[in-house]
């Protein structure tokens, strides 16, 4: 059987938790809980299939405008996720990095994130970036300001080197679940040449089969990076 071309780095916009819950007459927070349970499953399956780096969009800089109850529930789920991960970090050999502005999180969330990053920083296997309070435009502005502060020249390369994801390169594939066809401020700079895959499937229903569909579609794409092939 011919080897299928696997993307090195995949970004996922995990959309549709709220609608998934609404379809079941349950509160939106129930959908986020289901969505959160799906994170481990898809992460494991993607890594099993040969994806090296995953970047998951968990909370955007714009998501603060949601009702307080929903924001609190999401922050609580994230806290639980990192806490659980710390115990498994060594076994998993996955390095976790949170990308986004962490300063505004509760001290407790900041601590579990730091503990998780510290516990996994020597791991040499896969990389899992979780974007929280993340905005692609803000990331670019931050990179440019860092360069100005250091008196460095602004170039395509220097901006790229000052992004949160600098060590992990650019996503080969960005998947968005939940039926919307947009990037919503996710990896705006790094995604310049990413292949995009949109599916109507809501994030809590995005299972191994759906992941395989996305990877199969990626394998068929002809990436030209502006050139001719
Ligand atoms: C979008 O669905 C989803 C989010 C804003 C949050 C994503 C968060 C998780 C999957 C859970 C926590 C994450 C981790 C890493 C443990 P939506 O609420 O916009 O759904 P809707 O479009 O149907 O309303």
Short mmCIF file of C-alpha atoms and ligand atoms in Angstrom, two decimals:
data_model
loop_
_atom_site.label_atom_id
_atom_site.label_comp_id
_atom_site.label_asym_id
_atom_site.label_seq_id
_atom_site.Cartn_x
_atom_site.Cartn_y
_atom_site.Cartn_z
CA UNK A 1 0.00 0.00 0.00
CA UNK A 2 1.33 3.46 -0.91
CA UNK A 3 2.29 5.66 2.05
CA UNK A 4 -0.09 8.55 2.55
CA UNK A 5 1.39 12.04 2.89
CA UNK A 6 0.90 13.10 6.52
CA UNK A 7 1.03 16.78 7.54
CA UNK A 8 3.80 17.57 9.99
CA UNK A 9 1.88 20.33 11.77
CA UNK A 10 -1.92 20.52 12.02
CA UNK A 11 -3.94 23.39 13.48
CA UNK A 12 -7.52 22.79 14.60
CA UNK A 13 -10.31 25.32 15.17
CA UNK A 14 -12.56 23.29 17.45
CA UNK A 15 -15.91 24.88 16.66
CA UNK A 16 -19.47 23.74 17.33
CA UNK A 17 -19.60 22.79 21.02
CA UNK A 18 -22.48 25.20 21.69
CA UNK A 19 -24.61 23.94 18.79
CA UNK A 20 -23.88 20.34 19.73
CA UNK A 21 -25.33 21.02 23.18
CA UNK A 22 -28.29 23.01 21.82
CA UNK A 23 -29.28 20.10 19.58
CA UNK A 24 -29.60 18.07 22.78
CA UNK A 25 -31.41 20.80 24.75
CA UNK A 26 -28.46 21.09 27.09
CA UNK A 27 -26.53 24.20 28.20
CA UNK A 28 -23.58 25.35 26.07
CA UNK A 29 -21.22 24.42 28.89
CA UNK A 30 -22.26 20.77 28.43
CA UNK A 31 -21.02 21.02 24.83
CA UNK A 32 -17.71 22.45 26.00
CA UNK A 33 -17.31 19.54 28.43
CA UNK A 34 -17.89 17.07 25.56
CA UNK A 35 -15.53 19.10 23.37
CA UNK A 36 -12.90 19.00 26.06
CA UNK A 37 -13.21 15.20 26.34
CA UNK A 38 -12.60 15.01 22.60
CA UNK A 39 -9.27 16.86 22.81
CA UNK A 40 -7.33 13.92 24.27
CA UNK A 41 -8.85 11.46 21.83
CA UNK A 42 -8.06 13.45 18.69
CA UNK A 43 -4.61 14.47 19.94
CA UNK A 44 -3.71 10.81 20.55
CA UNK A 45 -5.09 9.69 17.19
CA UNK A 46 -3.38 12.48 15.24
CA UNK A 47 -0.01 11.71 16.84
CA UNK A 48 -0.55 7.98 16.19
CA UNK A 49 -1.01 8.77 12.49
CA UNK A 50 2.32 10.61 12.32
CA UNK A 51 1.36 14.25 12.90
CA UNK A 52 4.27 15.78 14.85
CA UNK A 53 2.79 19.08 16.06
CA UNK A 54 -0.79 20.02 16.85
CA UNK A 55 -2.00 23.55 17.55
CA UNK A 56 -5.49 23.71 19.06
CA UNK A 57 -7.57 26.88 19.27
CA UNK A 58 -9.17 26.68 22.71
CA UNK A 59 -10.02 30.33 23.49
CA UNK A 60 -9.62 33.44 21.38
CA UNK A 61 -8.97 37.02 22.49
CA UNK A 62 -12.58 37.67 21.38
CA UNK A 63 -14.12 34.85 23.44
CA UNK A 64 -14.05 36.99 26.61
CA UNK A 65 -17.23 38.64 25.34
CA UNK A 66 -19.22 35.44 26.04
CA UNK A 67 -21.43 35.22 29.15
CA UNK A 68 -19.37 34.99 32.35
CA UNK A 69 -20.79 31.57 33.17
CA UNK A 70 -19.51 30.18 29.86
CA UNK A 71 -16.08 31.82 30.18
CA UNK A 72 -15.75 30.45 33.74
CA UNK A 73 -16.74 26.97 32.57
CA UNK A 74 -14.14 27.05 29.77
CA UNK A 75 -11.41 28.25 32.15
CA UNK A 76 -12.39 25.46 34.57
CA UNK A 77 -12.15 22.84 31.81
CA UNK A 78 -8.73 24.13 30.80
CA UNK A 79 -7.52 24.01 34.40
CA UNK A 80 -8.68 20.38 34.70
CA UNK A 81 -7.08 19.50 31.39
CA UNK A 82 -3.64 20.83 32.35
CA UNK A 83 -3.83 19.35 35.84
CA UNK A 84 -4.56 15.91 34.38
CA UNK A 85 -1.82 16.33 31.80
CA UNK A 86 0.90 17.08 34.38
CA UNK A 87 0.54 13.55 35.83
CA UNK A 88 0.78 11.97 32.39
CA UNK A 89 3.47 14.24 30.93
CA UNK A 90 6.40 11.85 31.29
CA UNK A 91 4.51 8.85 29.96
CA UNK A 92 3.19 10.78 26.99
CA UNK A 93 6.52 12.34 25.95
CA UNK A 94 4.49 15.27 24.51
CA UNK A 95 5.67 18.84 25.07
CA UNK A 96 2.82 21.21 25.89
CA UNK A 97 3.08 24.93 25.11
CA UNK A 98 0.38 27.48 25.73
CA UNK A 99 0.33 30.23 23.13
CA UNK A 100 -1.44 33.52 23.80
CA UNK A 101 -1.33 36.18 26.48
CA UNK A 102 -1.32 34.27 29.76
CA UNK A 103 -1.05 37.29 32.09
CA UNK A 104 -4.80 37.76 32.37
CA UNK A 105 -5.58 34.22 33.58
CA UNK A 106 -6.39 33.46 37.21
CA UNK A 107 -3.30 32.70 39.31
CA UNK A 108 -4.49 29.09 39.56
CA UNK A 109 -4.75 28.62 35.80
CA UNK A 110 -1.38 30.33 35.31
CA UNK A 111 0.15 27.93 37.81
CA UNK A 112 -1.22 24.73 36.26
CA UNK A 113 -0.15 25.92 32.82
CA UNK A 114 3.37 26.64 34.08
CA UNK A 115 3.55 23.30 35.90
CA UNK A 116 2.38 21.52 32.77
CA UNK A 117 4.86 23.33 30.53
CA UNK A 118 7.68 22.69 33.01
CA UNK A 119 6.79 19.02 33.49
CA UNK A 120 6.75 18.43 29.74
CA UNK A 121 9.52 20.75 28.53
CA UNK A 122 12.13 17.99 28.21
CA UNK A 123 9.75 15.72 26.31
CA UNK A 124 11.11 14.89 22.91
CA UNK A 125 8.06 13.38 21.18
CA UNK A 126 5.21 15.45 19.82
CA UNK A 127 4.41 19.11 20.44
CA UNK A 128 0.96 20.22 21.54
CA UNK A 129 0.32 23.96 21.36
CA UNK A 130 -2.85 25.15 23.01
CA UNK A 131 -3.97 28.62 21.99
CA UNK A 132 -5.71 30.43 24.84
CA UNK A 133 -6.44 34.15 24.90
CA UNK A 134 -4.79 33.95 21.52
CA UNK A 135 -5.29 36.24 18.53
CA UNK A 136 -3.31 36.00 15.30
CA UNK A 137 -3.25 39.75 14.71
CA UNK A 138 -2.18 40.43 18.29
CA UNK A 139 0.59 37.85 17.86
CA UNK A 140 1.94 39.71 14.81
CA UNK A 141 1.80 43.09 16.61
CA UNK A 142 3.60 41.56 19.60
CA UNK A 143 6.32 40.13 17.36
CA UNK A 144 6.86 43.47 15.60
CA UNK A 145 6.98 45.37 18.92
CA UNK A 146 9.55 42.87 20.25
CA UNK A 147 11.70 43.48 17.19
CA UNK A 148 11.43 47.27 17.52
CA UNK A 149 12.37 47.04 21.20
CA UNK A 150 15.44 44.98 20.29
CA UNK A 151 16.32 47.38 17.47
CA UNK A 152 16.03 44.58 14.91
CA UNK A 153 15.03 44.88 11.28
CA UNK A 154 11.43 44.00 10.40
CA UNK A 155 11.48 41.25 7.79
CA UNK A 156 9.28 38.29 6.91
CA UNK A 157 11.81 36.01 8.61
CA UNK A 158 12.35 38.14 11.73
CA UNK A 159 8.59 38.41 12.35
CA UNK A 160 8.25 34.68 11.87
CA UNK A 161 11.04 34.03 14.39
CA UNK A 162 9.27 36.19 17.00
CA UNK A 163 5.88 34.49 16.87
CA UNK A 164 4.71 32.17 19.64
CA UNK A 165 5.06 29.14 17.37
CA UNK A 166 8.53 29.90 16.10
CA UNK A 167 10.01 26.53 17.06
CA UNK A 168 7.19 24.52 15.58
CA UNK A 169 7.07 25.96 12.10
CA UNK A 170 3.97 26.63 10.12
CA UNK A 171 0.84 24.48 9.98
CA UNK A 172 0.63 22.35 6.86
CA UNK A 173 -3.07 21.84 7.44
CA UNK A 174 -5.72 23.84 9.32
CA UNK A 175 -8.96 22.02 10.10
CA UNK A 176 -12.10 23.88 11.15
CA UNK A 177 -15.08 21.94 12.44
CA UNK A 178 -18.59 23.34 12.90
CA UNK A 179 -19.46 24.51 9.38
CA UNK A 180 -18.02 28.04 9.30
CA UNK A 181 -15.59 28.91 6.51
CA UNK A 182 -13.23 31.34 8.18
CA UNK A 183 -10.01 31.47 10.21
CA UNK A 184 -11.28 33.68 13.07
CA UNK A 185 -7.88 35.21 13.82
CA UNK A 186 -6.13 31.82 14.11
CA UNK A 187 -2.47 31.56 12.99
CA UNK A 188 -2.87 34.51 10.60
CA UNK A 189 0.85 34.76 9.80
CA UNK A 190 1.85 31.11 9.99
CA UNK A 191 -1.19 30.00 7.98
CA UNK A 192 -0.24 31.90 4.81
CA UNK A 193 0.31 28.67 2.87
CA UNK A 194 -1.61 26.19 5.00
CA UNK A 195 -4.06 23.89 3.34
CA UNK A 196 -7.55 24.55 4.72
CA UNK A 197 -10.12 21.87 5.50
CA UNK A 198 -13.64 22.75 6.58
CA UNK A 199 -16.24 20.28 7.80
CA UNK A 200 -19.82 20.69 9.03
CA UNK A 201 -19.19 18.10 11.75
CA UNK A 202 -19.41 19.70 15.20
CA UNK A 203 -16.27 19.39 17.34
CA UNK A 204 -17.66 16.89 19.90
CA UNK A 205 -18.58 14.59 16.96
CA UNK A 206 -15.22 14.96 15.20
CA UNK A 207 -13.87 11.43 15.66
CA UNK A 208 -11.10 9.26 14.19
CA UNK A 209 -13.05 8.74 10.96
CA UNK A 210 -13.46 12.48 10.47
CA UNK A 211 -9.77 13.02 11.21
CA UNK A 212 -8.89 10.44 8.56
CA UNK A 213 -11.14 12.23 6.06
CA UNK A 214 -9.23 15.46 6.68
CA UNK A 215 -5.86 13.72 6.38
CA UNK A 216 -6.93 11.93 3.19
CA UNK A 217 -8.04 15.23 1.68
CA UNK A 218 -4.70 16.82 2.65
CA UNK A 219 -2.82 13.96 0.98
CA UNK A 220 -4.56 14.80 -2.31
CA UNK A 221 -3.67 18.50 -2.26
CA UNK A 222 -0.98 19.82 -4.56
CA UNK A 223 1.01 22.35 -2.52
CA UNK A 224 2.71 24.85 -4.77
CA UNK A 225 3.62 27.68 -2.34
CA UNK A 226 3.04 30.20 -5.12
CA UNK A 227 5.21 28.32 -7.59
CA UNK A 228 4.43 25.90 -10.41
CA UNK A 229 4.43 22.12 -9.92
C1 LIG B 1 -16.13 26.86 19.83
O1 LIG B 1 -17.43 26.33 19.94
C2 LIG B 1 -15.31 26.36 20.88
C3 LIG B 1 -14.68 27.12 21.80
C4 LIG B 1 -14.77 28.59 21.83
C5 LIG B 1 -13.90 26.51 22.86
C6 LIG B 1 -13.09 25.30 22.50
C7 LIG B 1 -12.82 24.63 23.76
C8 LIG B 1 -12.81 23.30 23.97
C9 LIG B 1 -12.93 22.31 22.89
C10 LIG B 1 -12.71 22.74 25.35
C11 LIG B 1 -11.51 23.10 26.16
C12 LIG B 1 -10.21 22.90 25.47
C13 LIG B 1 -9.16 22.16 25.93
C14 LIG B 1 -7.87 22.22 25.21
C15 LIG B 1 -9.23 21.31 27.12
P1 LIG B 1 -18.62 27.36 20.11
O2 LIG B 1 -18.87 27.53 21.56
O3 LIG B 1 -18.32 28.62 19.38
O4 LIG B 1 -19.77 26.56 19.44
P2 LIG B 1 -20.96 27.16 18.57
O5 LIG B 1 -20.32 27.80 17.37
O6 LIG B 1 -21.73 25.95 18.22
O7 LIG B 1 -21.70 28.11 19.43
#
